[in-house]
CSV table of C-alpha atoms in Angstrom, one decimal:
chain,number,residue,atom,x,y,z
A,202,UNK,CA,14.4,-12.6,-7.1
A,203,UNK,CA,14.3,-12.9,-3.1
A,204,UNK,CA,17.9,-12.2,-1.0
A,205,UNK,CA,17.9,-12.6,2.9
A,206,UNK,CA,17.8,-9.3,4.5
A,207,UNK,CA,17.6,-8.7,7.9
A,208,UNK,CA,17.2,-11.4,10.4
A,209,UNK,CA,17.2,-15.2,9.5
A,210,UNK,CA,13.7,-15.3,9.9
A,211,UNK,CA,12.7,-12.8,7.4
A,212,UNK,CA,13.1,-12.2,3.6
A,213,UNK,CA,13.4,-9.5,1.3
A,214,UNK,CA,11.7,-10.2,-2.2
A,215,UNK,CA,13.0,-7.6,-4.5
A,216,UNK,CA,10.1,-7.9,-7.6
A,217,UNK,CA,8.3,-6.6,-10.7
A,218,UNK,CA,4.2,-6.0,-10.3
A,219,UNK,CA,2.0,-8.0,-11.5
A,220,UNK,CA,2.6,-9.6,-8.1
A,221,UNK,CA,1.0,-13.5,-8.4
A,222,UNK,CA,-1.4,-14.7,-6.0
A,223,UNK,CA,1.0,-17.3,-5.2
A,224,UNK,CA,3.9,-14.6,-4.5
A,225,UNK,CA,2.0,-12.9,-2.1
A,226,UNK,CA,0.8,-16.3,-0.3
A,227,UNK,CA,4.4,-16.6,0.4
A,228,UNK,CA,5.0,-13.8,2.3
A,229,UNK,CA,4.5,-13.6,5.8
A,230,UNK,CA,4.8,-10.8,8.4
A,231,UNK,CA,8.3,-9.0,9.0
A,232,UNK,CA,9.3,-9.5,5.6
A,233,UNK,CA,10.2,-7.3,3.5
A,234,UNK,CA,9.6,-6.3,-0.5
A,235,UNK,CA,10.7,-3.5,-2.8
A,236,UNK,CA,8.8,-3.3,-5.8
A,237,UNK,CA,9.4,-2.7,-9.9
A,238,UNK,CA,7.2,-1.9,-12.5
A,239,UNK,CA,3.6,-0.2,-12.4
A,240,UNK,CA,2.4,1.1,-9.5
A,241,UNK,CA,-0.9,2.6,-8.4
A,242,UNK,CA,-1.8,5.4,-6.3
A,243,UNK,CA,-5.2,6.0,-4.9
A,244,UNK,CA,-7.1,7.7,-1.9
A,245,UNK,CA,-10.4,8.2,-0.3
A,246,UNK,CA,-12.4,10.5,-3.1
A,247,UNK,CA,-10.9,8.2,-5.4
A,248,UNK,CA,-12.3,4.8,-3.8
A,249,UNK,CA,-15.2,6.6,-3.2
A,250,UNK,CA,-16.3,7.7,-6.8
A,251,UNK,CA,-15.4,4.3,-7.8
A,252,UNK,CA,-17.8,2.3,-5.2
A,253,UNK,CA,-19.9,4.5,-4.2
A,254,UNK,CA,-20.3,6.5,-7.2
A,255,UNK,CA,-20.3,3.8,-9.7
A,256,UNK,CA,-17.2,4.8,-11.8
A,257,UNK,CA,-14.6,2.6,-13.2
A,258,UNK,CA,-11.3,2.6,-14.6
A,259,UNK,CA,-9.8,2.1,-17.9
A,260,UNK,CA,-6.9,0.7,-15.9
A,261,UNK,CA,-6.1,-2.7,-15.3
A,262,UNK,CA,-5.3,-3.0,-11.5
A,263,UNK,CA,-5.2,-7.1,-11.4
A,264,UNK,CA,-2.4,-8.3,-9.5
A,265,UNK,CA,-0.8,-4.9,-9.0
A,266,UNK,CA,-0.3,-2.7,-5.6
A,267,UNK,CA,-1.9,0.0,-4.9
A,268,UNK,CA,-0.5,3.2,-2.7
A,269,UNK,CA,-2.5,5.5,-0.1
A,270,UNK,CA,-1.4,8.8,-1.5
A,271,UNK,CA,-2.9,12.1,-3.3
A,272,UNK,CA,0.5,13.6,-5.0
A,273,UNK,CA,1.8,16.8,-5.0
A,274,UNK,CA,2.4,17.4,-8.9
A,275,UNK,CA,3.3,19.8,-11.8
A,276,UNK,CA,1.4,20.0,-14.5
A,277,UNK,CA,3.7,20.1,-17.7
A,278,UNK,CA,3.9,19.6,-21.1
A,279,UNK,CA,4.1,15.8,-22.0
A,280,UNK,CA,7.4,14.7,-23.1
A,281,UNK,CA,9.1,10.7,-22.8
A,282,UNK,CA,9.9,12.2,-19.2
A,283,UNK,CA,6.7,13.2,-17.9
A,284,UNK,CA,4.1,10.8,-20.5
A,285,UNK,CA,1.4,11.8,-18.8
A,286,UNK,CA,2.3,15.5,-18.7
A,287,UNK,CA,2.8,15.9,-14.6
A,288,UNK,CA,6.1,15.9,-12.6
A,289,UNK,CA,6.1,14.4,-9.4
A,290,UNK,CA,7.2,16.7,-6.2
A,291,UNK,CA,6.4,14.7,-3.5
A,292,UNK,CA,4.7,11.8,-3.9
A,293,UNK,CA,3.7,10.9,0.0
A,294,UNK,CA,1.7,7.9,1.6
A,295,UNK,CA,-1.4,8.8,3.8
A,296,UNK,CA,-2.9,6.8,6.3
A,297,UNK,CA,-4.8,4.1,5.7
A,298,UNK,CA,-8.1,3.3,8.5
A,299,UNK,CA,-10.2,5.5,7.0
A,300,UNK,CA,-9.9,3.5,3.7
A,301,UNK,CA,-10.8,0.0,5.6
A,302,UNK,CA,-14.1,-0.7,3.4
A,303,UNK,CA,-12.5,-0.5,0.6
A,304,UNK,CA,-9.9,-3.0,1.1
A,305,UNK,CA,-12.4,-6.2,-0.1
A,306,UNK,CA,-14.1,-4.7,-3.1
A,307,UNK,CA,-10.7,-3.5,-4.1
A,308,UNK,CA,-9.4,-6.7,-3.9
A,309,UNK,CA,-12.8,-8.7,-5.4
A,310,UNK,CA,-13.2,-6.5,-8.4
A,311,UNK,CA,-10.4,-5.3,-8.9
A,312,UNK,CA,-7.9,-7.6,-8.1
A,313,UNK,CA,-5.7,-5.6,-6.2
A,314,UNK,CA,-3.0,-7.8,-4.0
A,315,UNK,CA,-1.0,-5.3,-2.7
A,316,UNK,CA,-1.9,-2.3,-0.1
A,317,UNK,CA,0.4,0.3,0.4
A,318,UNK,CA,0.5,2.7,3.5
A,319,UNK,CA,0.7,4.0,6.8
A,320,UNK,CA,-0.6,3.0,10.0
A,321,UNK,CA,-2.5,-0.6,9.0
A,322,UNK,CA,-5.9,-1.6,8.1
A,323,UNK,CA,-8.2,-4.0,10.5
A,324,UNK,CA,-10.0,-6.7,10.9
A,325,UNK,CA,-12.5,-6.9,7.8
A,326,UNK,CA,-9.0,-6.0,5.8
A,327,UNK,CA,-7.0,-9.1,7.7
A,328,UNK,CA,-10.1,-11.2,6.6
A,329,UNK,CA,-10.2,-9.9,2.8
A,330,UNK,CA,-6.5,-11.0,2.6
A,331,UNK,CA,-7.0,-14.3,3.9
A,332,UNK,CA,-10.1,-15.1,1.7
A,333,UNK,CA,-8.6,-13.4,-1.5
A,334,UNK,CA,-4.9,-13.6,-1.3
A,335,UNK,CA,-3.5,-10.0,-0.4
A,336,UNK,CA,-1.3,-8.4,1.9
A,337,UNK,CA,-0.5,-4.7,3.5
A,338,UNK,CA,2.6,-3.4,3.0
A,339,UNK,CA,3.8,-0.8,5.6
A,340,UNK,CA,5.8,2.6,4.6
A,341,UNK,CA,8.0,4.8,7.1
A,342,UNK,CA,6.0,7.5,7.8
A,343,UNK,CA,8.0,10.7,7.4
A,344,UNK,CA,9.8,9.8,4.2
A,345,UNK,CA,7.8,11.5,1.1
A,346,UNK,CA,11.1,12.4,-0.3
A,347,UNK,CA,13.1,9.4,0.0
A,348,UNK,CA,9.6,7.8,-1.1
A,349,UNK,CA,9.8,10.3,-4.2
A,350,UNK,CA,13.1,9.2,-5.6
A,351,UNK,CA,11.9,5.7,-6.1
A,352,UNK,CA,9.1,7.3,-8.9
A,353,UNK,CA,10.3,7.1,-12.2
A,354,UNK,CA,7.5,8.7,-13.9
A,355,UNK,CA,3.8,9.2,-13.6
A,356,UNK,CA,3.0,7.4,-16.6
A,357,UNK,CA,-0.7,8.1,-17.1
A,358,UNK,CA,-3.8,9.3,-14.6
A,359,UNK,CA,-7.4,8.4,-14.9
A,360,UNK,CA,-10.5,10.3,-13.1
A,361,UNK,CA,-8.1,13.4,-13.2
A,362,UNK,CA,-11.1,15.5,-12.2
A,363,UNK,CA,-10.3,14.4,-8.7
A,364,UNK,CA,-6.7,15.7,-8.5
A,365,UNK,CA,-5.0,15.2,-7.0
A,366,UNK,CA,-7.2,12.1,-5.8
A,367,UNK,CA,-7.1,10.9,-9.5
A,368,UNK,CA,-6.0,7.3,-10.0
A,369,UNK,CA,-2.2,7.4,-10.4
A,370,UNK,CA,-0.2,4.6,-12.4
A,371,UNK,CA,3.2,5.3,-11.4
A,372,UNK,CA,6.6,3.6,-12.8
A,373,UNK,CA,8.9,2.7,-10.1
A,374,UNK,CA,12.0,0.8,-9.3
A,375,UNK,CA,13.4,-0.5,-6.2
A,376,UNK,CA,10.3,1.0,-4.1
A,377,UNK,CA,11.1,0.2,-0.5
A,378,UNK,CA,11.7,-1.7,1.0
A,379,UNK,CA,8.0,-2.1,2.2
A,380,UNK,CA,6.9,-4.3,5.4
A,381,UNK,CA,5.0,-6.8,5.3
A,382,UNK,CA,2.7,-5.6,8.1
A,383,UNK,CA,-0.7,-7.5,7.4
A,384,UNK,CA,-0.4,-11.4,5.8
A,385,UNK,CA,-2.9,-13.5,3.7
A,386,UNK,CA,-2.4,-16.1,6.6
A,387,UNK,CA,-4.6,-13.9,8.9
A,388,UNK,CA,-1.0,-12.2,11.0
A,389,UNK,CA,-0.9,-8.5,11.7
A,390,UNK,CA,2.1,-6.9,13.1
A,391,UNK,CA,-0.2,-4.0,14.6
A,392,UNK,CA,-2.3,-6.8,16.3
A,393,UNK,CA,1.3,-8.4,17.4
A,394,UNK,CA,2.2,-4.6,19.3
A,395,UNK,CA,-1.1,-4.4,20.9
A,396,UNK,CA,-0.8,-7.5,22.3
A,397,UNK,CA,2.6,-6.8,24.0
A,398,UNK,CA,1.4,-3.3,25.1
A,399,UNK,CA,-1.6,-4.7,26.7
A,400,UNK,CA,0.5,-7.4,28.6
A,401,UNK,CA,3.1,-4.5,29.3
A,402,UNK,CA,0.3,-2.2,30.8
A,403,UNK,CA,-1.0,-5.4,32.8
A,404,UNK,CA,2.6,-5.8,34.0
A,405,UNK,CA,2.9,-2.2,34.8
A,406,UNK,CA,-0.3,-2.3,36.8
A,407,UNK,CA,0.7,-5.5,38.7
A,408,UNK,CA,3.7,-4.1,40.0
A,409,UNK,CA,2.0,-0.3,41.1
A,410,UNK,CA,-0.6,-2.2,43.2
A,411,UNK,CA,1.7,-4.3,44.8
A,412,UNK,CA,4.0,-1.2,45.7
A,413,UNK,CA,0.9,0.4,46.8
């Protein structure tokens, strides 16, 4: 279901994962989404045993988002609450930069359409998204515990030896909302501020030479 939120030039999709390609193909930057269903959380050790390492996953990640996080949790005994015996305590989002090579195999073997984090990804990431059909979806930095309260459960973990960088599979409802920040039609909100900083500093510069 999609609702105008915001301006008249942006919308808020309000949806379950799997997300279709053609979902996220109509989505551009400045829009917003809140999300329903599964999703996943990963980070560096994580992405790194899996590509570099040569592990996989008994999870199917096709179509779904994935989140930038390593979860603060407590181990309990499983119940219909906590199915894969943990509790979530704060379930954070880290930045994302360092994770930039990972965007296109994520996406290519994977089939990951959704990235989920702070700061934005770059340019081999922009291009991944236009080739494959994906998008970056921006969190407020700052909020783990608003962030928290949208995890229902954590219903099941794989590579678990790398806790808490295992692979997560989180149930979640109403989890943003989320900006789009990065598009599949090769826009990028961080390339949008740079671009009006430069011309600001440029500005700036003008105007102390000519005082000078």
């Amino acid at each position: 279901m999609a609702s105008k939120w915001g301006s008249d030039m942006t919308t808020h999709h309000n949806v379950e994962t799997p997300l279709s390609e053609e979902f996220i193909r109509s989505l551009r930057i400045g829009d917003t989404v809140s999300l329903n269903g599964t999703l996943f959380g990963i980070r560096d050790a994580t992405q790194i045993h899996m590509f570099d390492n040569g592990r996989t996953t008994r999870f199917d990640l096709s179509g779904h988002a994935v989140i930038h996080t390593a979860p603060n949790v407590q181990k309990v005994e499983p119940s219909a609450e906590y199915p894969a015996g943990y509790r979530p305590i704060c379930v954070g989002t880290t930045t994302s930069a360092r994770m930039e090579r990972f965007t296109q195999p994520l996406m290519q073997q994977y089939g990951v359409k959704a990235i989920i984090g702070k700061g934005g990804l770059m340019n081999d990431s922009l291009a991944a998204f236009q080739e494959q059909g994906g998008v970056y979806l921006a969190i407020v930095g700052g909020a783990a515990a608003l962030e928290t309260t949208w995890v229902e459960a954590i219903e099941d973990v794989d590579l678990d030896d790398l806790n808490p960088e295992s692979l997560w599979k989180f149930r979640v409802k109403d989890f943003g909302p989320l900006m789009v920040a990065m598009d599949s039609h090769g826009a990028s909100l961080y390339e949008n501020v740079r671009e009006v900083a430069q011309s600001h500093r440029e500005e700036a510069l003008r105007g102390l030479t000519a005082k000078g």
